[in-house]
Short mmCIF file of C-alpha atoms in Angstrom, two decimals:
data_model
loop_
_atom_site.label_atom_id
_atom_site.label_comp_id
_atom_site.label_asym_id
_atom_site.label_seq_id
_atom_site.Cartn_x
_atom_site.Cartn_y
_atom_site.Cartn_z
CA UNK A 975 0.00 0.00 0.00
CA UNK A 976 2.73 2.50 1.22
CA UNK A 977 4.57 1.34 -2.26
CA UNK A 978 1.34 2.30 -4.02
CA UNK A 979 1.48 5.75 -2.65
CA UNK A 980 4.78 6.62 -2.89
CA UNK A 981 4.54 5.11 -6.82
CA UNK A 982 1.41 7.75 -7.39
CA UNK A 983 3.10 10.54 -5.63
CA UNK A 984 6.43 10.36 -7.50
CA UNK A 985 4.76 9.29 -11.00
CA UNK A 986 7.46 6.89 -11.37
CA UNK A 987 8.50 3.25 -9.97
CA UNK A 988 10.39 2.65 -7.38
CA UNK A 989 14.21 1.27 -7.04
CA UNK A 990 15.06 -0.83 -4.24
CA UNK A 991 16.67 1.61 -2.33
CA UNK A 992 13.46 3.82 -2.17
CA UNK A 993 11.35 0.42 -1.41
CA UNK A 994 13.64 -0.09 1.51
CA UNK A 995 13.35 3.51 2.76
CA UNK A 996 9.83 3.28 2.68
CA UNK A 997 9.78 -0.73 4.71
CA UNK A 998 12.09 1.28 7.41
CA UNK A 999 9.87 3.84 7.70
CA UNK A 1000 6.28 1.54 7.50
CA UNK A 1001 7.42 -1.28 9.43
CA UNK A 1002 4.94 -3.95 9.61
CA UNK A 1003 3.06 -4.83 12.43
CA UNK A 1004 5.01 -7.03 15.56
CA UNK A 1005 1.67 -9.47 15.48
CA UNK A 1006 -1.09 -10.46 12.77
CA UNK A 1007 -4.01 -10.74 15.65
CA UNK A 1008 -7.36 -8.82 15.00
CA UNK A 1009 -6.67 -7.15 18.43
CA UNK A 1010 -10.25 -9.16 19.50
CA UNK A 1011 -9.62 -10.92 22.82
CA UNK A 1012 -10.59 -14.71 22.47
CA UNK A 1013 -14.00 -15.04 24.94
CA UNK A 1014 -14.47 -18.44 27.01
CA UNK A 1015 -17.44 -19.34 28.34
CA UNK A 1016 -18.06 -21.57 30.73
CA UNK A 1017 -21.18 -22.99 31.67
CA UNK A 1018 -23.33 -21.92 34.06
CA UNK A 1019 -23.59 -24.76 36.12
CA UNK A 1020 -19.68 -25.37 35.83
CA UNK A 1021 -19.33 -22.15 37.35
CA UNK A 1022 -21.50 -23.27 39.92
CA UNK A 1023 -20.08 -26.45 40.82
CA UNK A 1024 -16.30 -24.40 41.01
CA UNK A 1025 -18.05 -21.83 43.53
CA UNK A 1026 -19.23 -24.32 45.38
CA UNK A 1027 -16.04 -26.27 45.76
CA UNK A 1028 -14.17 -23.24 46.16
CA UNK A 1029 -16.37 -22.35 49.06
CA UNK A 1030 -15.05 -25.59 50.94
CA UNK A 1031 -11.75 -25.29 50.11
CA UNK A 1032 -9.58 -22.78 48.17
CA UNK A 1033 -6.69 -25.10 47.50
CA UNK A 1034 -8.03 -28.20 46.34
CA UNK A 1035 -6.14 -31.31 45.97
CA UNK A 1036 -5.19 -32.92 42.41
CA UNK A 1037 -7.67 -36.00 43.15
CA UNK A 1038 -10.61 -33.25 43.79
CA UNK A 1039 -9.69 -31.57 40.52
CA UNK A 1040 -9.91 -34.57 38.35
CA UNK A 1041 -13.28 -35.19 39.64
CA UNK A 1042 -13.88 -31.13 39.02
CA UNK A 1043 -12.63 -32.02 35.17
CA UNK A 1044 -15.32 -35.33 34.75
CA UNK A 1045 -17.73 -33.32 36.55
CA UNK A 1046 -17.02 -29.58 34.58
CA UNK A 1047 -15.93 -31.06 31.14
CA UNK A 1048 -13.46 -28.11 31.48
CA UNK A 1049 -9.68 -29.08 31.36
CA UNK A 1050 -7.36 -29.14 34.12
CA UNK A 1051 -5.54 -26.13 33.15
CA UNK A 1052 -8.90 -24.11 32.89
CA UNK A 1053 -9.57 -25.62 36.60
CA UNK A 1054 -6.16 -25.10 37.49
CA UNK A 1055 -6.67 -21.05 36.17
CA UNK A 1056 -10.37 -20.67 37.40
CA UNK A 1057 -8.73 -21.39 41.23
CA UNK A 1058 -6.01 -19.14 41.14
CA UNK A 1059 -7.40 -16.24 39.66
CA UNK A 1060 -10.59 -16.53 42.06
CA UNK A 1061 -8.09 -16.57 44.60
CA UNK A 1062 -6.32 -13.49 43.40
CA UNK A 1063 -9.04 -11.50 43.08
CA UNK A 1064 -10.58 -12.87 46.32
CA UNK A 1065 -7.14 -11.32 47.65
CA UNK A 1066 -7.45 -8.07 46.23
CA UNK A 1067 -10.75 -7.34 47.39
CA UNK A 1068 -10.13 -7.98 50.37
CA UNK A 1069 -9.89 -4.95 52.78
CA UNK A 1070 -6.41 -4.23 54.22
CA UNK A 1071 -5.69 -3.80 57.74
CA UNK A 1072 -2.91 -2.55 59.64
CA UNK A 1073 -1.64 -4.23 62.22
CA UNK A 1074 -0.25 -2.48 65.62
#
């Protein structure tokens, strides 16, 4: 496109040397993502079950997560996510005291 341009502009084509100038000064992008964040959902009642567990007990074993994983049809790394961010942001809401 920026070849295009410059083309138009200077009524002529362009050498290598301008080509390059104009790649230096148009680099391309770093990434070829949309910039759309990918959305999971989970369902409703997997979400449920997690809460539920989570209420009992915030670090649950590896034996507790496999049944989680039958139970969830969610993987173990989802699990394995879903428990540590609900932890983190159970941490940051919480309310800080001082102590003296």
């Amino acid at each position: 496109c920026h070849y295009k341009d410059e083309e138009i502009k200077k009524n002529k084509s362009l050498n290598p040397v301008e080509r390059y100038r104009i790649r230096r000064k148009h680099p391309p992008p770093r990434t070829v993502s949309t910039g759309e964040k990918t959305v999971y959902n989970i369902l409703e009642s997997s979400i449920e079950r997690l809460f539920r567990v989570f209420a009992i007990n915030k670090y649950p074993d590896q034996q507790q997560k496999q049944m989680l994983v039958k139970e969830t049809c969610l993987s173990m790394d989802q699990i394995n996510n879903w428990f540590k961010n609900k932890r983190q942001r159970l941490k940051r809401n919480l309310p800080i005291t001082k102590l003296k």
